[in-house]
Amino acid sequence: MKGIEDEWEKALTGGDCERLLELFDDYFDTLETEEELERELNRLSDVVVECEDPYDLAEEVAHLYSHLNEVEKGVGLYRRILERKRGNDEEYAAALYYMADAYDHLGIPEKALETYETLLELEERVGNEKEVALTLANMAIVRDELGEYEEALKLMEKARGIFERLGDEKNLFISYLDLAHFHYELGNYDEAEVFLREIYKSPRDNEVEANARLIEAEIWAGRGDYRRAFLAIRDALLKGLEGSDELFGLVFDTLVDFIEGLFSEGAYETVAGNMGVFAELFEDDTEYFFRAVGELAKWRNGEEGAKERFDEFYGKVENEELREVLDDWKRPKLSLGLEL
């Protein structure tokens, strides 16, 4: 461990921010007490403020402060960076954005909105239309997190108008996604579908379409049409398979959550009747996972022979995470209540 300690000290005293970021996880894993963690975070914070591009390191520091229940110290680091960037509109705007983003991730959405408001005023004064639109969009997302869907819609509509005027197709499609989601949250399913159709009729990347299909699935589920909801998730999963591991993981986790919700509601026939469309997408043990889920649903529904078929497919699932999901779902759920 002496080697990494020496490297860390050298990078810290030399203000080598890039090297500090590289060493961050390994070095802090060597610290054993909260006192040591806080001492090193305090030392590091003084260096981070002086970094030319401090934000990746600041995020790591703020995250660890939050772990120590010292959220204010993490926020304070962003305030210090903000003050250092004052006087240069471009750098000050970037500092405001990262501070707002930090507030949001640290669970202080009201402060995030205040900071975005300040950023919006600066971007409007400078006349950077694209940044104005992006800031409006970020504010809409925070409003959505607060459950303020009507306000989120208004802000995102303003952003959409700017993206459209600028011909910024990528951000325009993302604004369509968000508008569809906000309308879904408000129960405006027809309005949400208008924006999804705008996405589907134009060329788009895998991430945009996958997320659009997930919103479509929410709409069909809201209407009680679970067959179409599952088909929409299947289409999203196909885009996930074509895209990144991260995108596939997002869609797969959404599907697992959706199935779990149906199990909790006792909708066994719905689950059993829709697992085949997912099993046929795979040639590895993921196929057997979905076939096992279908048989588990039939077993729960009292179908004869389903337990034996479940056990057969379960035995073919080698992925430990998938086996854990099956283990959890096959475990009897106990409900405790009070008799009055």
Short mmCIF file of C-alpha atoms in Angstrom, two decimals:
data_model
loop_
_atom_site.label_atom_id
_atom_site.label_comp_id
_atom_site.label_asym_id
_atom_site.label_seq_id
_atom_site.Cartn_x
_atom_site.Cartn_y
_atom_site.Cartn_z
CA MET A 1 0.00 0.00 0.00
CA LYS A 2 3.00 2.27 0.48
CA GLY A 3 3.35 2.65 -3.28
CA ILE A 4 -0.11 4.09 -3.84
CA GLU A 5 0.24 6.36 -0.82
CA ASP A 6 3.43 7.81 -2.27
CA GLU A 7 1.83 8.24 -5.69
CA TRP A 8 -1.17 9.95 -4.13
CA GLU A 9 0.97 12.33 -2.09
CA LYS A 10 3.04 13.21 -5.13
CA ALA A 11 -0.05 13.93 -7.23
CA LEU A 12 -1.68 15.88 -4.40
CA THR A 13 1.31 18.13 -3.70
CA GLY A 14 1.87 18.59 -7.42
CA GLY A 15 -1.77 19.43 -8.12
CA ASP A 16 -1.95 16.68 -10.77
CA CYS A 17 -5.73 16.50 -11.06
CA GLU A 18 -5.77 13.91 -13.82
CA ARG A 19 -3.58 11.54 -11.82
CA LEU A 20 -5.61 12.12 -8.65
CA LEU A 21 -8.74 11.05 -10.50
CA GLU A 22 -6.99 7.89 -11.71
CA LEU A 23 -5.86 7.02 -8.20
CA PHE A 24 -9.02 8.10 -6.38
CA ASP A 25 -10.85 4.78 -5.92
CA ASP A 26 -7.75 2.72 -5.14
CA TYR A 27 -6.37 5.25 -2.67
CA PHE A 28 -9.58 5.83 -0.73
CA ASP A 29 -10.11 2.06 -0.50
CA THR A 30 -6.94 1.98 1.65
CA LEU A 31 -8.42 4.33 4.26
CA GLU A 32 -10.04 2.53 7.17
CA THR A 33 -11.72 5.17 9.32
CA GLU A 34 -14.14 8.00 8.68
CA GLU A 35 -11.65 10.39 10.25
CA GLU A 36 -9.04 9.42 7.65
CA LEU A 37 -11.58 9.76 4.85
CA GLU A 38 -12.68 13.22 5.93
CA ARG A 39 -9.11 14.43 6.43
CA GLU A 40 -8.08 13.36 2.95
CA LEU A 41 -11.25 14.75 1.39
CA ASN A 42 -10.56 18.11 3.01
CA ARG A 43 -7.00 18.11 1.65
CA LEU A 44 -8.16 17.03 -1.78
CA SER A 45 -10.87 19.69 -1.91
CA ASP A 46 -8.26 22.44 -1.68
CA VAL A 47 -6.54 20.99 -4.75
CA VAL A 48 -9.75 20.34 -6.71
CA VAL A 49 -10.71 24.02 -6.56
CA GLU A 50 -7.49 24.87 -8.44
CA CYS A 51 -7.97 22.24 -11.19
CA GLU A 52 -8.51 23.57 -14.69
CA ASP A 53 -11.30 21.02 -15.18
CA PRO A 54 -12.37 20.12 -11.63
CA TYR A 55 -15.76 18.53 -12.15
CA ASP A 56 -15.05 14.79 -12.35
CA LEU A 57 -12.97 14.95 -9.18
CA ALA A 58 -15.52 17.20 -7.49
CA GLU A 59 -18.23 14.64 -8.19
CA GLU A 60 -16.17 11.89 -6.53
CA VAL A 61 -15.42 14.08 -3.52
CA ALA A 62 -19.05 15.18 -3.10
CA HIS A 63 -20.21 11.56 -3.32
CA LEU A 64 -17.88 10.51 -0.51
CA TYR A 65 -18.86 13.52 1.63
CA SER A 66 -22.48 12.44 1.15
CA HIS A 67 -21.53 8.93 2.30
CA LEU A 68 -20.14 10.53 5.46
CA ASN A 69 -23.40 12.52 5.94
CA GLU A 70 -21.46 15.71 5.13
CA VAL A 71 -23.54 16.82 2.13
CA GLU A 72 -22.94 20.49 2.88
CA LYS A 73 -19.19 20.02 2.49
CA GLY A 74 -19.72 18.55 -0.94
CA VAL A 75 -21.96 21.46 -1.91
CA GLY A 76 -19.39 23.84 -0.44
CA LEU A 77 -16.77 22.49 -2.81
CA TYR A 78 -18.95 23.41 -5.79
CA ARG A 79 -19.49 26.88 -4.31
CA ARG A 80 -15.73 27.39 -4.09
CA ILE A 81 -15.30 26.28 -7.71
CA LEU A 82 -18.09 28.65 -8.74
CA GLU A 83 -16.39 31.60 -7.07
CA ARG A 84 -13.09 30.76 -8.75
CA LYS A 85 -14.76 30.74 -12.18
CA ARG A 86 -16.48 34.10 -11.66
CA GLY A 87 -15.51 36.69 -14.24
CA ASN A 88 -15.47 34.34 -17.24
CA ASP A 89 -19.01 33.84 -18.54
CA GLU A 90 -18.31 30.53 -20.26
CA GLU A 91 -16.51 28.95 -17.30
CA TYR A 92 -18.97 30.44 -14.81
CA ALA A 93 -21.88 28.96 -16.79
CA ALA A 94 -20.22 25.53 -16.72
CA ALA A 95 -19.68 25.83 -12.95
CA LEU A 96 -23.35 26.74 -12.44
CA TYR A 97 -24.45 23.73 -14.49
CA TYR A 98 -22.30 21.30 -12.51
CA MET A 99 -23.42 22.82 -9.24
CA ALA A 100 -27.09 22.47 -10.21
CA ASP A 101 -26.47 18.89 -11.31
CA ALA A 102 -24.74 18.16 -7.99
CA TYR A 103 -27.67 19.60 -6.01
CA ASP A 104 -30.01 17.34 -7.97
CA HIS A 105 -27.92 14.21 -7.42
CA LEU A 106 -27.45 15.04 -3.73
CA GLY A 107 -31.22 15.18 -3.27
CA ILE A 108 -31.65 18.96 -3.03
CA PRO A 109 -33.89 19.65 -6.08
CA GLU A 110 -35.08 23.07 -4.89
CA LYS A 111 -31.49 24.35 -4.84
CA ALA A 112 -30.91 22.74 -8.22
CA LEU A 113 -33.77 24.79 -9.65
CA GLU A 114 -32.47 27.99 -8.09
CA THR A 115 -29.06 27.38 -9.63
CA TYR A 116 -30.54 26.55 -13.04
CA GLU A 117 -32.52 29.83 -12.85
CA THR A 118 -29.27 31.74 -12.34
CA LEU A 119 -27.70 29.83 -15.22
CA LEU A 120 -30.71 30.56 -17.44
CA GLU A 121 -30.39 34.30 -16.79
CA LEU A 122 -26.71 34.16 -17.73
CA GLU A 123 -27.30 32.16 -20.92
CA GLU A 124 -30.11 34.50 -21.99
CA ARG A 125 -27.88 37.52 -21.41
CA VAL A 126 -25.04 35.96 -23.39
CA GLY A 127 -27.49 34.92 -26.12
CA ASN A 128 -26.54 31.24 -26.34
CA GLU A 129 -29.84 29.77 -27.53
CA LYS A 130 -28.82 26.14 -27.41
CA GLU A 131 -27.62 26.44 -23.82
CA VAL A 132 -30.85 28.26 -22.93
CA ALA A 133 -32.81 25.31 -24.31
CA LEU A 134 -30.66 22.75 -22.50
CA THR A 135 -31.08 24.61 -19.22
CA LEU A 136 -34.86 24.78 -19.70
CA ALA A 137 -34.85 21.03 -20.36
CA ASN A 138 -32.83 20.34 -17.21
CA MET A 139 -35.24 22.46 -15.18
CA ALA A 140 -38.13 20.48 -16.64
CA ILE A 141 -36.51 17.21 -15.52
CA VAL A 142 -36.17 18.50 -11.96
CA ARG A 143 -39.81 19.65 -11.98
CA ASP A 144 -40.75 16.14 -13.11
CA GLU A 145 -38.78 14.64 -10.21
CA LEU A 146 -40.80 16.87 -7.88
CA GLY A 147 -44.04 15.65 -9.44
CA GLU A 148 -44.75 19.08 -10.96
CA TYR A 149 -45.68 17.71 -14.38
CA GLU A 150 -47.60 20.71 -15.69
CA GLU A 151 -44.67 23.01 -15.01
CA ALA A 152 -42.30 20.44 -16.49
CA LEU A 153 -44.40 20.42 -19.67
CA LYS A 154 -44.26 24.21 -20.02
CA LEU A 155 -40.49 24.31 -19.62
CA MET A 156 -39.87 21.42 -22.01
CA GLU A 157 -42.19 22.94 -24.62
CA LYS A 158 -40.06 26.09 -24.56
CA ALA A 159 -36.92 23.98 -24.96
CA ARG A 160 -38.50 21.98 -27.78
CA GLY A 161 -39.33 25.15 -29.68
CA ILE A 162 -35.72 26.31 -29.52
CA PHE A 163 -34.29 22.93 -30.57
CA GLU A 164 -36.72 22.89 -33.49
CA ARG A 165 -35.73 26.40 -34.56
CA LEU A 166 -32.03 25.54 -34.32
CA GLY A 167 -32.44 22.29 -36.26
CA ASP A 168 -30.93 20.36 -33.33
CA GLU A 169 -32.49 16.99 -34.18
CA LYS A 170 -30.84 14.96 -31.42
CA ASN A 171 -32.02 17.20 -28.59
CA LEU A 172 -35.38 17.68 -30.32
CA PHE A 173 -36.01 13.92 -30.19
CA ILE A 174 -34.93 13.82 -26.54
CA SER A 175 -37.42 16.61 -25.80
CA TYR A 176 -40.12 14.53 -27.52
CA LEU A 177 -39.26 11.65 -25.18
CA ASP A 178 -39.56 13.85 -22.11
CA LEU A 179 -42.80 15.45 -23.30
CA ALA A 180 -44.27 12.00 -23.94
CA HIS A 181 -43.24 10.94 -20.44
CA PHE A 182 -44.73 14.06 -18.79
CA HIS A 183 -48.02 13.56 -20.66
CA TYR A 184 -48.03 9.91 -19.57
CA GLU A 185 -47.59 10.97 -15.94
CA LEU A 186 -50.59 13.28 -16.34
CA GLY A 187 -52.67 10.50 -17.89
CA ASN A 188 -52.69 12.23 -21.28
CA TYR A 189 -51.99 9.04 -23.23
CA ASP A 190 -53.15 10.31 -26.63
CA GLU A 191 -50.95 13.41 -26.34
CA ALA A 192 -48.00 11.26 -25.30
CA GLU A 193 -48.45 9.08 -28.38
CA VAL A 194 -48.26 12.12 -30.66
CA PHE A 195 -44.65 12.70 -29.59
CA LEU A 196 -43.79 9.00 -29.84
CA ARG A 197 -45.05 8.94 -33.43
CA GLU A 198 -42.79 11.91 -34.22
CA ILE A 199 -39.85 9.81 -33.02
CA TYR A 200 -40.87 6.64 -34.86
CA LYS A 201 -41.36 8.29 -38.24
CA SER A 202 -37.79 9.59 -38.45
CA PRO A 203 -34.36 7.92 -38.31
CA ARG A 204 -33.19 7.74 -34.69
CA ASP A 205 -30.52 6.12 -32.59
CA ASN A 206 -30.99 3.01 -30.47
CA GLU A 207 -31.11 4.85 -27.17
CA VAL A 208 -33.87 7.24 -28.26
CA GLU A 209 -36.05 4.49 -29.70
CA ALA A 210 -35.51 2.14 -26.75
CA ASN A 211 -36.66 4.82 -24.34
CA ALA A 212 -39.59 5.68 -26.59
CA ARG A 213 -40.67 2.03 -26.58
CA LEU A 214 -40.47 1.96 -22.77
CA ILE A 215 -42.79 4.98 -22.56
CA GLU A 216 -45.10 3.27 -25.06
CA ALA A 217 -45.12 0.22 -22.78
CA GLU A 218 -46.13 2.42 -19.84
CA ILE A 219 -49.01 3.82 -21.86
CA TRP A 220 -50.30 0.37 -22.87
CA ALA A 221 -49.98 -0.84 -19.28
CA GLY A 222 -51.88 2.25 -18.13
CA ARG A 223 -54.65 1.26 -20.53
CA GLY A 224 -54.59 -2.31 -19.23
CA ASP A 225 -53.29 -3.82 -22.48
CA TYR A 226 -50.39 -5.84 -21.12
CA ARG A 227 -49.84 -7.80 -24.32
CA ARG A 228 -49.00 -4.62 -26.20
CA ALA A 229 -46.98 -3.37 -23.23
CA PHE A 230 -44.82 -6.50 -23.37
CA LEU A 231 -44.40 -6.19 -27.14
CA ALA A 232 -43.23 -2.59 -26.72
CA ILE A 233 -40.68 -3.70 -24.12
CA ARG A 234 -39.55 -6.46 -26.48
CA ASP A 235 -38.91 -3.83 -29.17
CA ALA A 236 -36.99 -1.77 -26.61
CA LEU A 237 -34.94 -4.84 -25.69
CA LEU A 238 -34.08 -5.41 -29.36
CA LYS A 239 -32.73 -1.87 -29.54
CA GLY A 240 -30.83 -2.54 -26.33
CA LEU A 241 -29.23 -5.61 -27.89
CA GLU A 242 -28.12 -3.46 -30.83
CA GLY A 243 -26.85 -0.70 -28.56
CA SER A 244 -24.60 -0.46 -25.52
CA ASP A 245 -24.43 -2.77 -22.51
CA GLU A 246 -25.70 0.12 -20.40
CA LEU A 247 -28.78 0.57 -22.60
CA PHE A 248 -29.50 -3.16 -22.61
CA GLY A 249 -29.16 -3.25 -18.81
CA LEU A 250 -31.61 -0.35 -18.44
CA VAL A 251 -34.25 -2.05 -20.59
CA PHE A 252 -33.71 -5.47 -19.02
CA ASP A 253 -34.03 -4.07 -15.49
CA THR A 254 -37.22 -2.25 -16.52
CA LEU A 255 -38.64 -5.52 -17.85
CA VAL A 256 -37.74 -7.38 -14.65
CA ASP A 257 -39.43 -4.67 -12.56
CA PHE A 258 -42.53 -4.85 -14.78
CA ILE A 259 -42.76 -8.64 -14.42
CA GLU A 260 -42.25 -8.39 -10.67
CA GLY A 261 -45.10 -5.91 -10.43
CA LEU A 262 -47.41 -8.29 -12.26
CA PHE A 263 -46.37 -11.16 -9.97
CA SER A 264 -47.18 -8.95 -6.97
CA GLU A 265 -50.64 -8.29 -8.43
CA GLY A 266 -51.21 -12.00 -9.04
CA ALA A 267 -51.42 -11.52 -12.82
CA TYR A 268 -49.93 -14.94 -13.48
CA GLU A 269 -51.73 -15.66 -16.75
CA THR A 270 -50.50 -12.35 -18.17
CA VAL A 271 -46.89 -13.19 -17.30
CA ALA A 272 -47.12 -16.77 -18.51
CA GLY A 273 -48.60 -15.77 -21.84
CA ASN A 274 -45.89 -13.25 -22.70
CA MET A 275 -42.54 -14.77 -21.81
CA GLY A 276 -42.10 -16.56 -25.14
CA VAL A 277 -41.54 -13.28 -27.05
CA PHE A 278 -38.48 -12.63 -24.85
CA ALA A 279 -37.14 -16.19 -24.70
CA GLU A 280 -36.93 -16.33 -28.49
CA LEU A 281 -34.61 -13.31 -28.57
CA PHE A 282 -31.77 -15.19 -26.87
CA GLU A 283 -29.57 -18.19 -27.55
CA ASP A 284 -27.84 -18.30 -24.16
CA ASP A 285 -29.26 -19.15 -20.73
CA THR A 286 -31.31 -15.93 -20.79
CA GLU A 287 -33.75 -17.92 -22.94
CA TYR A 288 -34.13 -20.42 -20.12
CA PHE A 289 -34.58 -17.61 -17.62
CA PHE A 290 -37.66 -16.32 -19.45
CA ARG A 291 -39.02 -19.82 -19.99
CA ALA A 292 -38.56 -20.45 -16.27
CA VAL A 293 -40.43 -17.23 -15.47
CA GLY A 294 -43.33 -18.38 -17.64
CA GLU A 295 -43.48 -21.76 -15.90
CA LEU A 296 -43.21 -20.11 -12.49
CA ALA A 297 -46.27 -18.03 -13.33
CA LYS A 298 -48.14 -21.17 -14.39
CA TRP A 299 -47.01 -22.91 -11.19
CA ARG A 300 -48.30 -20.02 -9.10
CA ASN A 301 -51.55 -20.25 -11.05
CA GLY A 302 -51.92 -23.91 -10.09
CA GLU A 303 -51.15 -25.51 -13.48
CA GLU A 304 -50.21 -29.16 -13.23
CA GLY A 305 -46.63 -30.01 -14.20
CA ALA A 306 -45.49 -26.39 -14.17
CA LYS A 307 -43.22 -26.85 -11.14
CA GLU A 308 -41.33 -29.67 -12.83
CA ARG A 309 -40.91 -27.61 -16.01
CA PHE A 310 -39.77 -24.64 -13.93
CA ASP A 311 -37.15 -26.77 -12.17
CA GLU A 312 -35.89 -28.02 -15.54
CA PHE A 313 -35.44 -24.53 -16.99
CA TYR A 314 -34.08 -23.19 -13.68
CA GLY A 315 -31.33 -25.82 -13.78
CA LYS A 316 -30.19 -24.50 -17.17
CA VAL A 317 -29.76 -20.91 -15.96
CA GLU A 318 -26.08 -20.39 -15.19
CA ASN A 319 -26.09 -16.62 -14.68
CA GLU A 320 -26.06 -16.07 -10.91
CA GLU A 321 -27.96 -12.75 -11.05
CA LEU A 322 -30.76 -14.32 -13.08
CA ARG A 323 -30.92 -17.27 -10.69
CA GLU A 324 -31.21 -14.84 -7.78
CA VAL A 325 -34.20 -13.16 -9.45
CA LEU A 326 -35.88 -16.55 -9.89
CA ASP A 327 -35.04 -17.51 -6.30
CA ASP A 328 -36.69 -14.34 -5.05
CA TRP A 329 -39.81 -14.77 -7.17
CA LYS A 330 -40.36 -18.42 -6.31
CA ARG A 331 -40.09 -17.69 -2.58
CA PRO A 332 -43.53 -17.50 -0.92
CA LYS A 333 -44.45 -13.95 0.00
CA LEU A 334 -45.75 -13.53 3.53
CA SER A 335 -48.32 -10.85 4.28
CA LEU A 336 -48.97 -9.78 7.83
CA GLY A 337 -52.15 -8.01 8.82
CA LEU A 338 -54.24 -7.13 11.87
CA GLU A 339 -57.64 -8.67 12.34
CA LEU A 340 -60.12 -6.15 13.62
#
